[in-house]
Coordinates of C-alpha atoms in Angstrom, one line a residue:
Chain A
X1096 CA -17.2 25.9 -5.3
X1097 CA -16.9 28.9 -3.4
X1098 CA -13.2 30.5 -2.0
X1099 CA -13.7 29.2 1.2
X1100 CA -14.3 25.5 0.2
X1101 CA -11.1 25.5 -1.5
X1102 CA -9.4 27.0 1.5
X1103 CA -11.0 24.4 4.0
X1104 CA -8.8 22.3 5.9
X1105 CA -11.0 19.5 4.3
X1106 CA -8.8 20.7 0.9
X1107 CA -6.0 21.9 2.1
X1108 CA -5.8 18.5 4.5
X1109 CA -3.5 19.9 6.9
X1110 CA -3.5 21.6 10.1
X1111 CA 0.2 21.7 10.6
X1112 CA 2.4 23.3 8.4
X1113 CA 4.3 21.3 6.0
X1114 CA 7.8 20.4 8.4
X1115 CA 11.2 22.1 7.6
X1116 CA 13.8 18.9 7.2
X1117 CA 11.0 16.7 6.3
X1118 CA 12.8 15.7 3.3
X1119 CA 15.0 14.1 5.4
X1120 CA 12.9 11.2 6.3
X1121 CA 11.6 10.8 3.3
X1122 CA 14.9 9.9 2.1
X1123 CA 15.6 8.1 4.9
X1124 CA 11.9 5.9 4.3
X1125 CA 13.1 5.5 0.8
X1126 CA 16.3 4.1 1.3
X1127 CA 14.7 1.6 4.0
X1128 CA 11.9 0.4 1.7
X1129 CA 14.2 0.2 -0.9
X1130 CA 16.2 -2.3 1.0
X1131 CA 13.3 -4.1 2.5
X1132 CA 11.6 -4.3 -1.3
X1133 CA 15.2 -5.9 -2.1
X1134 CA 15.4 -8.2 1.1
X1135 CA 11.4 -9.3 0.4
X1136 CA 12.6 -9.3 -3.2
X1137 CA 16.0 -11.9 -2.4
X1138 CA 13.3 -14.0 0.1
X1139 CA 11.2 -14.5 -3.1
X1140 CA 14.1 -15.4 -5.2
X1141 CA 15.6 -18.2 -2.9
X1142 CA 12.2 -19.6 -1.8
X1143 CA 11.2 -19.9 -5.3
X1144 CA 14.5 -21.4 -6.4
X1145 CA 14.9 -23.9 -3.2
X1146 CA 11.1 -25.3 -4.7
X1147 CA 12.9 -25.3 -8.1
X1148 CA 15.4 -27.3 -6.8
X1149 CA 13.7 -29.4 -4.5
X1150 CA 11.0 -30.2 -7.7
X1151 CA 14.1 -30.8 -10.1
X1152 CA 15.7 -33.5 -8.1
X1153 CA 13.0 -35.5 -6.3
X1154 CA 11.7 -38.2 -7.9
X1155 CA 15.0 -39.0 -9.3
X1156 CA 18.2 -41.0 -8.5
X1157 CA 21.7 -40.5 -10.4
X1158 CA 24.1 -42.9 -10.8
X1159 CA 27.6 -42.5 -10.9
X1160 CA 30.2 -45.1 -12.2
X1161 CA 33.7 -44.0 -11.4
X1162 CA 36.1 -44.0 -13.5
X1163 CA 39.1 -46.6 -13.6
X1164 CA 42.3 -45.3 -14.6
X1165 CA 41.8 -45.1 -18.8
X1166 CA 39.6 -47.8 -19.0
X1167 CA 36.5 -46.9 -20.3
X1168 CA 33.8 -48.2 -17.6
X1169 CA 31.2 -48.7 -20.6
X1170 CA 30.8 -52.2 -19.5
X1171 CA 29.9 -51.3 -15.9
X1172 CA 27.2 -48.5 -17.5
X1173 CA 25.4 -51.1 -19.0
X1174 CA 25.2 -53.9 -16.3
X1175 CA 24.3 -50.8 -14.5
X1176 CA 21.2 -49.7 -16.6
X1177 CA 20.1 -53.4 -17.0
X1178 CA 19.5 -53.3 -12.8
X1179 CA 18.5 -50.2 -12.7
X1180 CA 15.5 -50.7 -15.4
X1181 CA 14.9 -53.9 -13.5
X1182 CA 13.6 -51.9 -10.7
X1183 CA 10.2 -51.6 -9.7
X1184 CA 8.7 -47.9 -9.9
X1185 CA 11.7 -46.9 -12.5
X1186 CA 9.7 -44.9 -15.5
X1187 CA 13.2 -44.1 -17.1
X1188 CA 16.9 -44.7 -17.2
X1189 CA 19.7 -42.8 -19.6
X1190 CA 23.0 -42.8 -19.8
X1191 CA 24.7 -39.5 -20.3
X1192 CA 26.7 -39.1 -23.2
X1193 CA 30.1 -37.5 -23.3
X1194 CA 28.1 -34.6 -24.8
X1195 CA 26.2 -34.4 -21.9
X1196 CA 28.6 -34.3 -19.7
X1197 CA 30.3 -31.6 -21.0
X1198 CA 26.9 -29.4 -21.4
X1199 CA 26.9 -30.2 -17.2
X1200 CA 30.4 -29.0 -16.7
X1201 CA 30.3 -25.7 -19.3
X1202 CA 28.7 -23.3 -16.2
X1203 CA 31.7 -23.7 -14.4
X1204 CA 34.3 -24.5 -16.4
X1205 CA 33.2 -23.0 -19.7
X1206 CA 32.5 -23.7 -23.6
X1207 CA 35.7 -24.2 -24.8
X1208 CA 37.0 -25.9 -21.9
X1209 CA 39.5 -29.0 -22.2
X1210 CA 37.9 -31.6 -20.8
X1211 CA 38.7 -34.6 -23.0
X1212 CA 41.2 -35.9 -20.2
X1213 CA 39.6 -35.2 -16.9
X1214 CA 38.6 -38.4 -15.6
X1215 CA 34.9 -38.0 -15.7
X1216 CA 32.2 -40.4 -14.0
X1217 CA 30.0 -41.7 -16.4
X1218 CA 26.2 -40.9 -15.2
X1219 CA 22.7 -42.5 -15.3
X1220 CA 19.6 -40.6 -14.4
X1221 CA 17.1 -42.6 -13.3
X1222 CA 13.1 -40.9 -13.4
X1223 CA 11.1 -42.7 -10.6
X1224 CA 7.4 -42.8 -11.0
X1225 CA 5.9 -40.2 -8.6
X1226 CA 5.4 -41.6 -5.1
X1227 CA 7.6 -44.4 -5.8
X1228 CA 10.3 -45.3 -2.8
X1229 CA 12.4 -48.1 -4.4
X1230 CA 14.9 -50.1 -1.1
X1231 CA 17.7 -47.9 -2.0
X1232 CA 19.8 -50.2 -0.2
X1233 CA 19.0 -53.5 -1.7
X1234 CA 19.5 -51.3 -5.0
X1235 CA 23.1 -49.8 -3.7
X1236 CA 24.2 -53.3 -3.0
X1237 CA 23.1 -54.9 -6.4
X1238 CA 24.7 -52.0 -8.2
X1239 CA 27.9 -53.2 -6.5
X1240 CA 27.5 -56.9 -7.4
X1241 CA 27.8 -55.9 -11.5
X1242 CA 28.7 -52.4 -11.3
X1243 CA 31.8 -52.2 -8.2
X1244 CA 32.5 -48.8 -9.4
X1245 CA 28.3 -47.2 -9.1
X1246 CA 28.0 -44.6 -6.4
X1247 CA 23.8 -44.6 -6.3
X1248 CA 23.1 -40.9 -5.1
X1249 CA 19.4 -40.2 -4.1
X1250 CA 20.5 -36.2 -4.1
X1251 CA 18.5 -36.5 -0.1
X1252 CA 21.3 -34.7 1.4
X1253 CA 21.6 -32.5 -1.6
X1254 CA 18.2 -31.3 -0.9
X1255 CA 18.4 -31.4 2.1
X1256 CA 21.4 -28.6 2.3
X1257 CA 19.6 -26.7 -0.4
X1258 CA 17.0 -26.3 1.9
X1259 CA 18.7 -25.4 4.8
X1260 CA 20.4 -23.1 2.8
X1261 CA 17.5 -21.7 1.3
X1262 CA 16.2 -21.1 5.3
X1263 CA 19.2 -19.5 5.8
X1264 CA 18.8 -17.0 3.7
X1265 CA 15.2 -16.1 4.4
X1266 CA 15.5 -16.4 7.7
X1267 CA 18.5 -13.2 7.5
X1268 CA 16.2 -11.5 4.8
X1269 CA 13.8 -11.6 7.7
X1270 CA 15.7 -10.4 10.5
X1271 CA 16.8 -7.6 7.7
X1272 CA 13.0 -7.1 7.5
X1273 CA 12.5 -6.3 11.2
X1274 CA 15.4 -4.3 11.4
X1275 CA 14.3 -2.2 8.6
X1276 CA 11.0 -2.0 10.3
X1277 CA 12.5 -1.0 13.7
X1278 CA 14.6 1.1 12.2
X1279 CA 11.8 3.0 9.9
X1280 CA 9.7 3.6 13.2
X1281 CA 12.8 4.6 14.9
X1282 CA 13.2 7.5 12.4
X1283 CA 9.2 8.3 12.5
X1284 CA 9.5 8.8 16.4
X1285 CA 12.1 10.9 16.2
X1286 CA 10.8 12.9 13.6
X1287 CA 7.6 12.9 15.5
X1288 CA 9.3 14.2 18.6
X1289 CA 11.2 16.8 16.2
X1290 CA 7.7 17.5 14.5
X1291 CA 6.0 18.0 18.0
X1292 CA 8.6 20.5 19.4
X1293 CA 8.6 22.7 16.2
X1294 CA 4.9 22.7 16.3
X1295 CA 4.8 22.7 20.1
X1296 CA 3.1 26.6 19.7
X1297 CA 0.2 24.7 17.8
X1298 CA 0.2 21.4 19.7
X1299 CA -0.8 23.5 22.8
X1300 CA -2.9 26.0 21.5
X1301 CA -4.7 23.2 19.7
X1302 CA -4.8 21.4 23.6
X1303 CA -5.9 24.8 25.2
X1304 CA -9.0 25.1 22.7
X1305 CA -10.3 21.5 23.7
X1306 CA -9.1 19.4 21.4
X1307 CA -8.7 15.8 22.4
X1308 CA -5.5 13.8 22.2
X1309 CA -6.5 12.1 19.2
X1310 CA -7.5 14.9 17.2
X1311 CA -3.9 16.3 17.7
X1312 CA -2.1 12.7 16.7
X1313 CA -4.6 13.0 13.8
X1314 CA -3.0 15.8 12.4
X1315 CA 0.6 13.9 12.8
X1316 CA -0.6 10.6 12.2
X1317 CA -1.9 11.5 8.8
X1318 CA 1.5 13.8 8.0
X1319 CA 3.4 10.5 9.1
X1320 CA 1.4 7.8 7.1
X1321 CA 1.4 9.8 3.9
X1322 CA 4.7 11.1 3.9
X1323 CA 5.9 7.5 4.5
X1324 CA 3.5 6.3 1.9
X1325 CA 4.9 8.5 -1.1
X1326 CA 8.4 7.8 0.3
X1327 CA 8.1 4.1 0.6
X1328 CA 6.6 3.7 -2.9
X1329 CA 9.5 5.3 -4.7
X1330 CA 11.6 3.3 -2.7
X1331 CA 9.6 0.3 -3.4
X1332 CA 9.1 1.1 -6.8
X1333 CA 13.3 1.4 -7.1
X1334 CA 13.6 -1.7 -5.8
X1335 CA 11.0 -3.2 -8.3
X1336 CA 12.7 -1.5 -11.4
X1337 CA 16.3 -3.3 -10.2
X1338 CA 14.7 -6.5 -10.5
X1339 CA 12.8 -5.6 -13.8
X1340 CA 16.6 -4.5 -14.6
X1341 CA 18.6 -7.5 -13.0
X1342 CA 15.7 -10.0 -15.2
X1343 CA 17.4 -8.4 -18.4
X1344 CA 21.3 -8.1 -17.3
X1345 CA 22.6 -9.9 -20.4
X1346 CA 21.1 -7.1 -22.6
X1347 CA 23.6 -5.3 -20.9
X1348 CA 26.6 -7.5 -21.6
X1349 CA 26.4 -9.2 -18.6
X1350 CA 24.7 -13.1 -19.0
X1351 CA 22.6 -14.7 -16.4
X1352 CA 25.1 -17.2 -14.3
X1353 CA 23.2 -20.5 -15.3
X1354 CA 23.8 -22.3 -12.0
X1355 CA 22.3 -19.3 -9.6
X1356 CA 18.8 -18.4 -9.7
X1357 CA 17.4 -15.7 -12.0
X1358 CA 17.6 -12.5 -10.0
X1359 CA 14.2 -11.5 -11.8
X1360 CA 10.7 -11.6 -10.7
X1361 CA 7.4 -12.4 -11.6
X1362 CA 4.9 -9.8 -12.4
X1363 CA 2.9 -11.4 -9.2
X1364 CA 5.9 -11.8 -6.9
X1365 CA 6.5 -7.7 -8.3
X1366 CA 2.6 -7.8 -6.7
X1367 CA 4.2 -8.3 -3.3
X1368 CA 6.5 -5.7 -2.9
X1369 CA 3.1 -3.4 -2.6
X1370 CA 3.3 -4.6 0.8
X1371 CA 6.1 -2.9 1.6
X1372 CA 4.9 1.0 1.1
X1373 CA 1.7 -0.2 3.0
X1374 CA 3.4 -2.1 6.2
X1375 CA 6.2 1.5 6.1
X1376 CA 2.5 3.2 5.8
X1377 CA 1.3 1.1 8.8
X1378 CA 4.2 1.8 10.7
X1379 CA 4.5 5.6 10.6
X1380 CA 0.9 6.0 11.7
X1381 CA 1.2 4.0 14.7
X1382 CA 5.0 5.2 15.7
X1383 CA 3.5 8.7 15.3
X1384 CA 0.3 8.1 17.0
X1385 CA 1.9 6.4 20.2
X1386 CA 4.6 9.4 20.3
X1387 CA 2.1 11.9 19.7
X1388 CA -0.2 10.6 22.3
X1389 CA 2.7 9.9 24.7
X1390 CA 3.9 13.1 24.3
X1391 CA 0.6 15.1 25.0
X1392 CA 0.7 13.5 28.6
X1393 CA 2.6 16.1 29.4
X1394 CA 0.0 18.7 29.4
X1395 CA -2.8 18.6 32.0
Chain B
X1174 CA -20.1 29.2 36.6
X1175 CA -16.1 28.9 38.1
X1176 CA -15.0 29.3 41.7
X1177 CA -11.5 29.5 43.0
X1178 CA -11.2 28.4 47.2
X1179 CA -7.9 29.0 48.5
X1180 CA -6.1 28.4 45.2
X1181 CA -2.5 28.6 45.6
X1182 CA 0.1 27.8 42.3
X1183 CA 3.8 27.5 42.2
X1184 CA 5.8 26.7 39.1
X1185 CA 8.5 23.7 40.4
X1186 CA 9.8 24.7 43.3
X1187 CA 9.5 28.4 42.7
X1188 CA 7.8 30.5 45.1
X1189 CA 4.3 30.7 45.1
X1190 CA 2.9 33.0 42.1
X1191 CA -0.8 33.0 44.1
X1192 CA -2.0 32.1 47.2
X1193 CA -5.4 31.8 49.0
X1194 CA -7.4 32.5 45.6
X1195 CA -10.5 32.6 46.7
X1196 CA -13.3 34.1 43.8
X1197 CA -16.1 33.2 41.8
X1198 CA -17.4 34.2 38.2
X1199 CA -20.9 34.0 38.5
X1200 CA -23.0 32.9 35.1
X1201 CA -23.5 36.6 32.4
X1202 CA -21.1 38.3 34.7
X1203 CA -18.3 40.9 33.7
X1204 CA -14.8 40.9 35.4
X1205 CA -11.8 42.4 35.3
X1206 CA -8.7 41.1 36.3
X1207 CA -6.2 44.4 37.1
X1208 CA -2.8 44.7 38.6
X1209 CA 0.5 45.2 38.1
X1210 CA 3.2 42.9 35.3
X1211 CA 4.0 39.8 36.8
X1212 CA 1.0 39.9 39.6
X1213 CA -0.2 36.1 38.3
X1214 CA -3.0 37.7 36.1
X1215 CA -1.7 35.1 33.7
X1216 CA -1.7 32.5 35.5
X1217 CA -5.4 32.3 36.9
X1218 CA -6.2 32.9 33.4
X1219 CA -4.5 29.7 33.0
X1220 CA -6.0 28.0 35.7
X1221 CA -9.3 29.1 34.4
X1222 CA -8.6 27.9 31.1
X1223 CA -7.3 24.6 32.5
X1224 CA -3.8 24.9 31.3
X1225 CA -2.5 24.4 34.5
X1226 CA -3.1 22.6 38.0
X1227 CA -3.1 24.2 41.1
X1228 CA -0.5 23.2 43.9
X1229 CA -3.4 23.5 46.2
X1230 CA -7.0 24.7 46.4
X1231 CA -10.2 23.8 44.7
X1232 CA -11.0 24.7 41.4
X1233 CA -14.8 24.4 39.9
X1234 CA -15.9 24.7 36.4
X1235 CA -19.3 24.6 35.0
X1236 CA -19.9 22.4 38.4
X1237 CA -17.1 20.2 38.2
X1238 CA -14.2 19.8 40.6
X1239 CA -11.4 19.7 38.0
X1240 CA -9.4 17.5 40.7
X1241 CA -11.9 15.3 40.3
X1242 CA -11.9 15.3 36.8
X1243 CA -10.3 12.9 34.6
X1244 CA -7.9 14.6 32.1
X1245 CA -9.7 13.0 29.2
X1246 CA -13.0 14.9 30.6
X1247 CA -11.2 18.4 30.3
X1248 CA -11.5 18.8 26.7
X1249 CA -15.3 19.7 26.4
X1250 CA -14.8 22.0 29.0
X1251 CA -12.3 24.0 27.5
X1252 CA -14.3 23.9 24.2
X1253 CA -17.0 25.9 26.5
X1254 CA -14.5 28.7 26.5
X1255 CA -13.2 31.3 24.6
X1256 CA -9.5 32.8 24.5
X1257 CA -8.1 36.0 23.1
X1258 CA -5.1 35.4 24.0
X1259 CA -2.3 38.3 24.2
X1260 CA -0.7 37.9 21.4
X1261 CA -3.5 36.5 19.8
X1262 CA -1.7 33.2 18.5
X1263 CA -3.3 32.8 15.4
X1264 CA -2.0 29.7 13.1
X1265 CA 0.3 31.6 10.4
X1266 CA 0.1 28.7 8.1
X1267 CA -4.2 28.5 8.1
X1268 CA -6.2 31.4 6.4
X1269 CA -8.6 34.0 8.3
X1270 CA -11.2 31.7 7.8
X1271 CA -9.7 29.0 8.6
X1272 CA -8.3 30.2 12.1
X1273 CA -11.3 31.1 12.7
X1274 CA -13.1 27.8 12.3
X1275 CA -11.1 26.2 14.5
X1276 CA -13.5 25.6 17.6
X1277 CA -15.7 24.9 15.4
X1278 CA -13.9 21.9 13.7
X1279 CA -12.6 20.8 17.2
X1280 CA -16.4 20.0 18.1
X1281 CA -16.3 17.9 15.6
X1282 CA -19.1 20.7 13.1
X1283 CA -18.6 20.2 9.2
X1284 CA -17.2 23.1 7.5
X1285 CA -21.0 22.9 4.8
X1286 CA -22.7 23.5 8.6
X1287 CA -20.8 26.4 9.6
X1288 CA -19.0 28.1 6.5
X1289 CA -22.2 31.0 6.2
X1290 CA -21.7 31.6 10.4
X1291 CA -17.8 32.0 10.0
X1292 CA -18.4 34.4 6.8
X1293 CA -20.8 36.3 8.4
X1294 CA -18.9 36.5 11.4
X1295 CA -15.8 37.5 9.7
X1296 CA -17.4 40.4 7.9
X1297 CA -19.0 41.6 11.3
X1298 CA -15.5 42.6 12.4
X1299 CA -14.7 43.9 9.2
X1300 CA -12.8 41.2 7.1
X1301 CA -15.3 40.1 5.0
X1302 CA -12.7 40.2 2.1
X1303 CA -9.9 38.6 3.7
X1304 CA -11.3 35.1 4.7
X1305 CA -8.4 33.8 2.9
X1306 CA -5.5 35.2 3.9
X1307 CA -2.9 34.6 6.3
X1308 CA -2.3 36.2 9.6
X1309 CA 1.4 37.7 8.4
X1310 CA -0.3 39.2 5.5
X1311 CA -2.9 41.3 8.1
X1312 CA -2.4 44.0 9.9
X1313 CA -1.8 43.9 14.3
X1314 CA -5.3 45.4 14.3
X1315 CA -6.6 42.9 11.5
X1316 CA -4.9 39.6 13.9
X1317 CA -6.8 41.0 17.3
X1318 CA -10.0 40.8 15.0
X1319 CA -9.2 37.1 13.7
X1320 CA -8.4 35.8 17.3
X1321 CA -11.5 37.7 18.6
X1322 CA -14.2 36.3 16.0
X1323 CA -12.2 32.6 17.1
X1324 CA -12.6 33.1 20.5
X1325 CA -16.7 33.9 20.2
X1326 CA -17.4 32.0 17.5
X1327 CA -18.7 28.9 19.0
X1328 CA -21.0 30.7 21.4
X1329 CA -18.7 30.4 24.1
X1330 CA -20.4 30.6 27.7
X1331 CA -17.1 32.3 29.1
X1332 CA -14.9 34.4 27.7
X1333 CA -11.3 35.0 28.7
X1334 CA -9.2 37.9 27.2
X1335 CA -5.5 38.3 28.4
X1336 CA -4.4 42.3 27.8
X1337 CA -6.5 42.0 24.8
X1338 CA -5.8 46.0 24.7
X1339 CA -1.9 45.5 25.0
X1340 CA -0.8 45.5 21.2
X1341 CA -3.4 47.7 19.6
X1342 CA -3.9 51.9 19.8
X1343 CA -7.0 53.2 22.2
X1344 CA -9.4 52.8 19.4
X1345 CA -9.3 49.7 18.3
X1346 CA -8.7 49.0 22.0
X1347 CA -12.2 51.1 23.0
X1348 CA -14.2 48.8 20.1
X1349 CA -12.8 45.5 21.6
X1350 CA -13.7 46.5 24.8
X1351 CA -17.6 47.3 23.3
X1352 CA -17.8 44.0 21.7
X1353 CA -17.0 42.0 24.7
X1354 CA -19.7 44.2 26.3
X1355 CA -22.1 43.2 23.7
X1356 CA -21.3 39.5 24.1
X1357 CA -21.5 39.9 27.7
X1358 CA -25.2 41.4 27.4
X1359 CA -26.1 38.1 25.2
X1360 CA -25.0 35.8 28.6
X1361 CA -21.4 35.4 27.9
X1362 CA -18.9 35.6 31.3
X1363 CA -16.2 37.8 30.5
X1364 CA -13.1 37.8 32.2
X1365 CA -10.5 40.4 31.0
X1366 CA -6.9 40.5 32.5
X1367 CA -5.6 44.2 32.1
X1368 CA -3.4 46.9 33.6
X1369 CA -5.2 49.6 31.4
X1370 CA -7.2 51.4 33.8
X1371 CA -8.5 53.5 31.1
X1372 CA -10.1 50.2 29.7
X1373 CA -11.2 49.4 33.2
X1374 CA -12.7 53.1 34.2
X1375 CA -14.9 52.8 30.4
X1376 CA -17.3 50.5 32.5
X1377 CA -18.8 49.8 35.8
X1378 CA -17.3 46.3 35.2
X1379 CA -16.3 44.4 38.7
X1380 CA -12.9 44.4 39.1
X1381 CA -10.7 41.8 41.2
X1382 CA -7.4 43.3 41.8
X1383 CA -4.3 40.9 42.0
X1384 CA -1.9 41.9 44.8
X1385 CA 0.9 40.1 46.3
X1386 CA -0.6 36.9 44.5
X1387 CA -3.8 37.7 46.9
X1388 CA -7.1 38.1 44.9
X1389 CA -8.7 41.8 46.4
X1390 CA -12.1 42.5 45.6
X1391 CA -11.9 46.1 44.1
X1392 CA -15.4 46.7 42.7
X1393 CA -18.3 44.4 43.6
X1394 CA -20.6 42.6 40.8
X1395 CA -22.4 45.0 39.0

């Protein structure tokens, strides 16, 4: 390969001169991405753990007998069961233990905590056989008839504010999303703008030799899209390696809380965050295209 | 090959630099453009080159009424001429060569098509052994030579020189002045802008004086 080949602009790849205070938007891309990977991360995490949820509890009923002053409602339990396994489209039906209950309780109230005197519902879970929809009122009101002191709970309202919860929060991740995205193209215009007047010698000498329009936003669209490429992957890649991190927290000292979601994820929801450097990518191009070519209006 | 009729150009709402332009560059001619700093030699050059619309007048180009031109159909045109500009606006951050190839590269050529024409043209004006480095590292002399071999490297069918003599001592300025001679003889129109009558007086070039923004006819086409 001769001198000149490796002095080409096919080489070298540019036509402007690298930008003084170009840094500056790449820090600015990076932080962005990183807080999009993280908002695309958290929409991940509560989708996956509303479907958790939602999986865990449907298809099943709990029963809860309420407790009477210190009378044990053992009595009630079993009358309880015996309807309950009378039931058409019941696979299942257990009593908790004491044991149990206090496994249920330990997330928020701890190992060693004193429970022995709290005045506990006792609790059946009851496995329905998929696509079975038992006449939870005919059930409620039989409960009643041996049990008085069964509360039937189909955990639909549960779900239902799980759910909406789970919304909730991906619906903000979302509007965090846009923002970002506004905000990223935002900072690529005006870096565009900034890029065009320090090169405005170039622009028009470029404009005054014949180039067209597009050749010039070329030379800025490619700056753009790589420089929010590189800059978007270390700020994706940040955001990746604080979930790789937040997946082994209790390493650290610092155990998972059982009753929130694992802040980890997958290797294929990891996969998804790739779309963040490429939609930043995306974006630079065309914000510095459209300013580019806006701005070039201005010459005849 | 261009024609000015009644060409007038103000800047805002200056006063007006020209008025009643009229002229034509006929195809292979040679022209000079004299008179004195701050006459609007500049700005016809710019109006030649397209940089600018006139307030009023016609303006033709290679045929075309640039009025009625759309602005996306000014590009080619420009590519059909040639700049040296005064001073010389070479791209500090590209190499010789690379400055150079510009026009090329701009009508869209591939640098394996035209690499030997830029090399050979490079060592025709002397800096076969400089291809890659950068106008700051050349010499005032070195630059003009750069921004000459851009502006006629892509055959241009007019040439345009502002004060190409302006930054450079009378020899170099006496050899730029036989180059664009020798282009000229191979079909090129040349239009130099100058206030150095000795540049002007070294041929029997026409010469269209600039006076009170008024185009005068000093020497007829040779």
């Amino acid at each position: 390969m001769s001198v000149v080949e490796n002095i080409s602009f096919d080489s070298a790849g540019r036509i402007l001169p690298r930008e003084q205070g170009a840094i500056s938007l790449d820090l600015v891309i990076a932080i962005m991405t990183f807080l999009a990977a993280l908002a695309l991360g958290g929409v991940m995490i509560a989708e996956r753990s509303a479907q958790s949820w939602q999986a865990g509890l449907t298809g099943r009923l709990t029963v809860q007998v309420l407790p009477q002053g210190a009378t044990p409602p053992e009595a009630e339990v079993r009358a309880a069961v015996q309807v309950l396994q009378s039931v058409s489209g019941v696979v299942a039906v257990s009593a908790l233990s004491d044991a149990d209950n206090l496994a249920l309780v330990e997330p928020w109230l701890g190992r060693d905590a004193v429970v022995a005197d709290l005045p506990f519902p006792r609790l059946i879970d009851v496995t329905l056989a998929p696509g079975a929809t038992p006449d939870l009122e005919a059930l409620a009101t039989r409960l009643k008839e041996v049990a008085p002191h069964a509360v039937l709970d189909d955990h639909g309202r549960w779900i239902e504010r799980l759910r909406s919860t789970a919304d909730v929060v991906v619906l903000g991740a979302l509007v965090i999303l846009a923002l970002i995205a506004i905000g990223t193209a935002a900072s690529v215009a005006f870096a565009t703008r900034a890029g065009l007047a320090a090169h405005r010698e170039i622009v028009q000498l470029l404009h005054l030799m014949g180039a067209q329009d597009r050749f010039i936003a070329r030379a800025f669209e490619r700056h753009y899209f790589m420089a929010a490429l590189a800059a978007s992957a270390v700020g994706s890649a940040l955001a990746a390696a604080t979930f790789v991190a937040a997946s082994g927290l209790d390493q650290f000292g610092l155990p998972a809380v059982s009753f929130l979601p694992p802040l980890a994820l997958s290797l294929g929801e990891l996969c998804w965050l790739l779309l963040v450097p490429a939609t930043a990518a995306c974006i630079a191009w065309a914000t510095a295209r459209l300013s580019v070519i806006s701005a070039l209006h201005q010459y005849y | 090959m261009v024609r000015f009729e009644n060409v007038a150009m103000r800047y805002g709402t200056g006063r007006e630099v020209l008025r009643d332009v009229n002229f034509a560059l006929e195809p292979g001619s040679f022209t000079f453009l004299t008179g004195p700093s701050g006459a609007g030699k500049t700005t016809l050059m710019k109006l030649v080159l397209m940089a600018e619309q006139p307030s009023r007048g016609v303006i033709s180009i290679f045929g075309s009424d640039l009025a009625a031109l759309k602005r996306s159909e000014l590009p080619p045109l420009r590519r059909r001429i040639g700049v040296v500009f005064q001073e010389f606006r070479l791209l500090d951050h590209l190499s010789a060569f690379d400055n150079v190839a510009l026009p090329l590269r701009l009508a869209g050529r591939r640098i394996s098509d035209f690499r030997k024409d830029v090399e050979e043209l490079l060592s025709w004006v002397g800096l076969g052994e400089r291809l890659d480095d950068k106008p700051p590292t050349l010499s005032g002399g070195e630059q003009q030579r750069v921004a000459i071999a851009r502006a006629v490297v892509a055959k241009p069918e007019i040439l345009l020189a502002d004060e190409p003599t302006g930054n450079v001592d009378p020899e170099i300025g006496e050899r730029l002045i036989r180059l664009f001679v020798e282009l000229n003889r191979f079909g090129t129109t040349v239009m130099i802008a100058t206030h150095d009558r000795a540049l002007i007086e070294s041929t029997r070039a026409r010469e269209l004086r600039l006076v009170d923004g008024k185009v005068i006819e000093m020497r007829g086409l040779r």
